[in-house]
Amino acid sequence: MKTKRLLAFLLIAVLVIGVMPLTVAASYNPPKYSYKIYVKYVNTDNNQQVGQTKLYDSGDLYKQGHKWPTKDVTVNGADPEFLPFGYEIVGSTTQTATVSKPSNKDTFEETKTFKVKKAKYDYSVSVRYLNGTEVVGGPTVVKSGTKNILDSAFDVWVTPTAPAGYDLVSSANKKVTVSYQNANITVDFQVTEQAPETYNYSVSVKYVLQGTDTVVGGGPTLVESGPLNVGDTKEVTVVPTAPAGYDLVPDTESETVTITEEDAHQTVTFFVTEEEGEPTPNPESPTPLYIPPQVIVPTTPTPEPEIELPEEEIPAEVPEIEEEEQFEDEEIPTDVPTTGDASPVFPAIALLALAGAAFALTFKKSRNNG
């Protein structure tokens, strides 16, 4: 029993002796020093600090044997977390702080100072024109410039001017507010398409007698005319056709002209010569005789008609009548119209003479019977 108790005490003693060094080791703290790096900003315009000084980095460095460690800390002054809003760095944006053990204290502190100035931003206001959803004009910048980021927002009025060929749906001005957060603005205006602007054109042709300035054929004669959209051109080909009684000059070809707004009315000239026809009558040749339309000229000689009298009217004895007294009671016209050649009227005179003779015989017979 005593032996068991003795062994138990010995076991406890061994355990205590083994654990004690571990406890002492766990509670040991080696020497150390701390460091703190700060950053601040100074305005170059007035040499005044902007904002507050801020802690950039901090930590502890432990002694290694008999030496105190050092450390380089790079400070980025342009870090948005530290750089005051509305300012920008003047010069280098980074600085290096070398941390080392102070000789008379346990904390290393250093402040890095950066020079700054007010930051600026560019702004622009543009105008754009839409026909429904189709962009037909712009965007075109109507106002632009530079402002300090810290400046207050400001208003810009935009006056629309419809692009060529379009009309504004509304001509009212629009106001927009420009700021650093809203620096580039596009203002839209709705427009509708206009009917295209036109100009009139014409192409004419004239024919000039070669070697003269004489225009023949009643020209100039219109070949083609109509409207064209402003800015458009057109080619017109003129095919020559000589007027009646004239021939085109040999080797004459069609001519093409280009219509433009500046030269919208054009006349094409072709040269002609007189057409070769039948020879001109000789003025010395006799003039053809004029025959009145009421006179029918037979193509073959007309025989004189024979007058037949009834037998009862033929006298048994025909008294001899002197030639001078044969037509004393009747006057036989002997005038012949002077119409040129008298030969065609001879048959008509002969017929009149026979009729007169028959009338005279009948008259004499009736008078003798009476």
PDB file of N, CA and C in Angstrom, residues 307 309 327 329-330 332 352-366:
ATOM      1  N   ILE A 307     -77.594  67.756-186.897  1.00  0.00           N
ATOM      2  CA  ILE A 307     -78.932  68.157-186.469  1.00  0.00           C
ATOM      3  C   ILE A 307     -79.937  67.537-187.415  1.00  0.00           C
ATOM      4  N   LEU A 309     -83.878  67.163-188.519  1.00  0.00           N
ATOM      5  CA  LEU A 309     -85.194  67.814-188.413  1.00  0.00           C
ATOM      6  C   LEU A 309     -86.276  66.846-188.861  1.00  0.00           C
ATOM      7  N   PHE A 327     -78.630  86.258-191.142  1.00  0.00           N
ATOM      8  CA  PHE A 327     -78.778  86.421-189.685  1.00  0.00           C
ATOM      9  C   PHE A 327     -79.049  87.858-189.325  1.00  0.00           C
ATOM     10  N   ASP A 329     -81.888  89.117-188.333  1.00  0.00           N
ATOM     11  CA  ASP A 329     -82.698  89.297-187.134  1.00  0.00           C
ATOM     12  C   ASP A 329     -82.047  88.759-185.871  1.00  0.00           C
ATOM     13  N   GLU A 330     -81.033  87.954-186.047  1.00  0.00           N
ATOM     14  CA  GLU A 330     -80.368  87.380-184.854  1.00  0.00           C
ATOM     15  C   GLU A 330     -78.913  87.752-184.864  1.00  0.00           C
ATOM     16  N   ILE A 332     -75.338  86.701-183.741  1.00  0.00           N
ATOM     17  CA  ILE A 332     -74.556  85.562-183.277  1.00  0.00           C
ATOM     18  C   ILE A 332     -73.313  86.067-182.561  1.00  0.00           C
ATOM     19  N   LEU A 352     -73.128  76.521-180.961  1.00  0.00           N
ATOM     20  CA  LEU A 352     -73.997  77.704-180.895  1.00  0.00           C
ATOM     21  C   LEU A 352     -74.442  78.125-182.307  1.00  0.00           C
ATOM     22  N   ALA A 353     -73.544  78.023-183.261  1.00  0.00           N
ATOM     23  CA  ALA A 353     -73.873  78.432-184.642  1.00  0.00           C
ATOM     24  C   ALA A 353     -74.937  77.525-185.247  1.00  0.00           C
ATOM     25  N   LEU A 354     -74.802  76.227-185.038  1.00  0.00           N
ATOM     26  CA  LEU A 354     -75.783  75.282-185.573  1.00  0.00           C
ATOM     27  C   LEU A 354     -77.140  75.504-184.941  1.00  0.00           C
ATOM     28  N   ALA A 355     -77.155  75.725-183.621  1.00  0.00           N
ATOM     29  CA  ALA A 355     -78.427  75.970-182.957  1.00  0.00           C
ATOM     30  C   ALA A 355     -79.096  77.223-183.496  1.00  0.00           C
ATOM     31  N   GLY A 356     -78.307  78.236-183.788  1.00  0.00           N
ATOM     32  CA  GLY A 356     -78.862  79.482-184.323  1.00  0.00           C
ATOM     33  C   GLY A 356     -79.430  79.290-185.714  1.00  0.00           C
ATOM     34  N   ALA A 357     -78.729  78.500-186.508  1.00  0.00           N
ATOM     35  CA  ALA A 357     -79.205  78.253-187.878  1.00  0.00           C
ATOM     36  C   ALA A 357     -80.541  77.521-187.848  1.00  0.00           C
ATOM     37  N   ALA A 358     -80.653  76.509-187.002  1.00  0.00           N
ATOM     38  CA  ALA A 358     -81.907  75.760-186.909  1.00  0.00           C
ATOM     39  C   ALA A 358     -83.041  76.656-186.454  1.00  0.00           C
ATOM     40  N   PHE A 359     -82.742  77.523-185.517  1.00  0.00           N
ATOM     41  CA  PHE A 359     -83.774  78.449-185.043  1.00  0.00           C
ATOM     42  C   PHE A 359     -84.212  79.389-186.152  1.00  0.00           C
ATOM     43  N   ALA A 360     -83.260  79.856-186.953  1.00  0.00           N
ATOM     44  CA  ALA A 360     -83.593  80.797-188.045  1.00  0.00           C
ATOM     45  C   ALA A 360     -84.474  80.136-189.095  1.00  0.00           C
ATOM     46  N   LEU A 361     -84.160  78.914-189.462  1.00  0.00           N
ATOM     47  CA  LEU A 361     -84.957  78.206-190.459  1.00  0.00           C
ATOM     48  C   LEU A 361     -86.368  78.014-189.954  1.00  0.00           C
ATOM     49  N   THR A 362     -86.529  77.586-188.737  1.00  0.00           N
ATOM     50  CA  THR A 362     -87.860  77.364-188.169  1.00  0.00           C
ATOM     51  C   THR A 362     -88.644  78.654-188.129  1.00  0.00           C
ATOM     52  N   PHE A 363     -87.987  79.745-187.804  1.00  0.00           N
ATOM     53  CA  PHE A 363     -88.655  81.047-187.709  1.00  0.00           C
ATOM     54  C   PHE A 363     -89.134  81.492-189.081  1.00  0.00           C
ATOM     55  N   LYS A 364     -88.285  81.321-190.123  1.00  0.00           N
ATOM     56  CA  LYS A 364     -88.646  81.736-191.478  1.00  0.00           C
ATOM     57  C   LYS A 364     -89.834  80.946-191.986  1.00  0.00           C
ATOM     58  N   LYS A 365     -89.845  79.642-191.703  1.00  0.00           N
ATOM     59  CA  LYS A 365     -90.890  78.778-192.166  1.00  0.00           C
ATOM     60  C   LYS A 365     -92.222  79.191-191.569  1.00  0.00           C
ATOM     61  N   SER A 366     -92.221  79.445-190.280  1.00  0.00           N
ATOM     62  CA  SER A 366     -93.455  79.815-189.608  1.00  0.00           C
ATOM     63  C   SER A 366     -93.965  81.145-190.114  1.00  0.00           C
TER      64      SER A 366
END
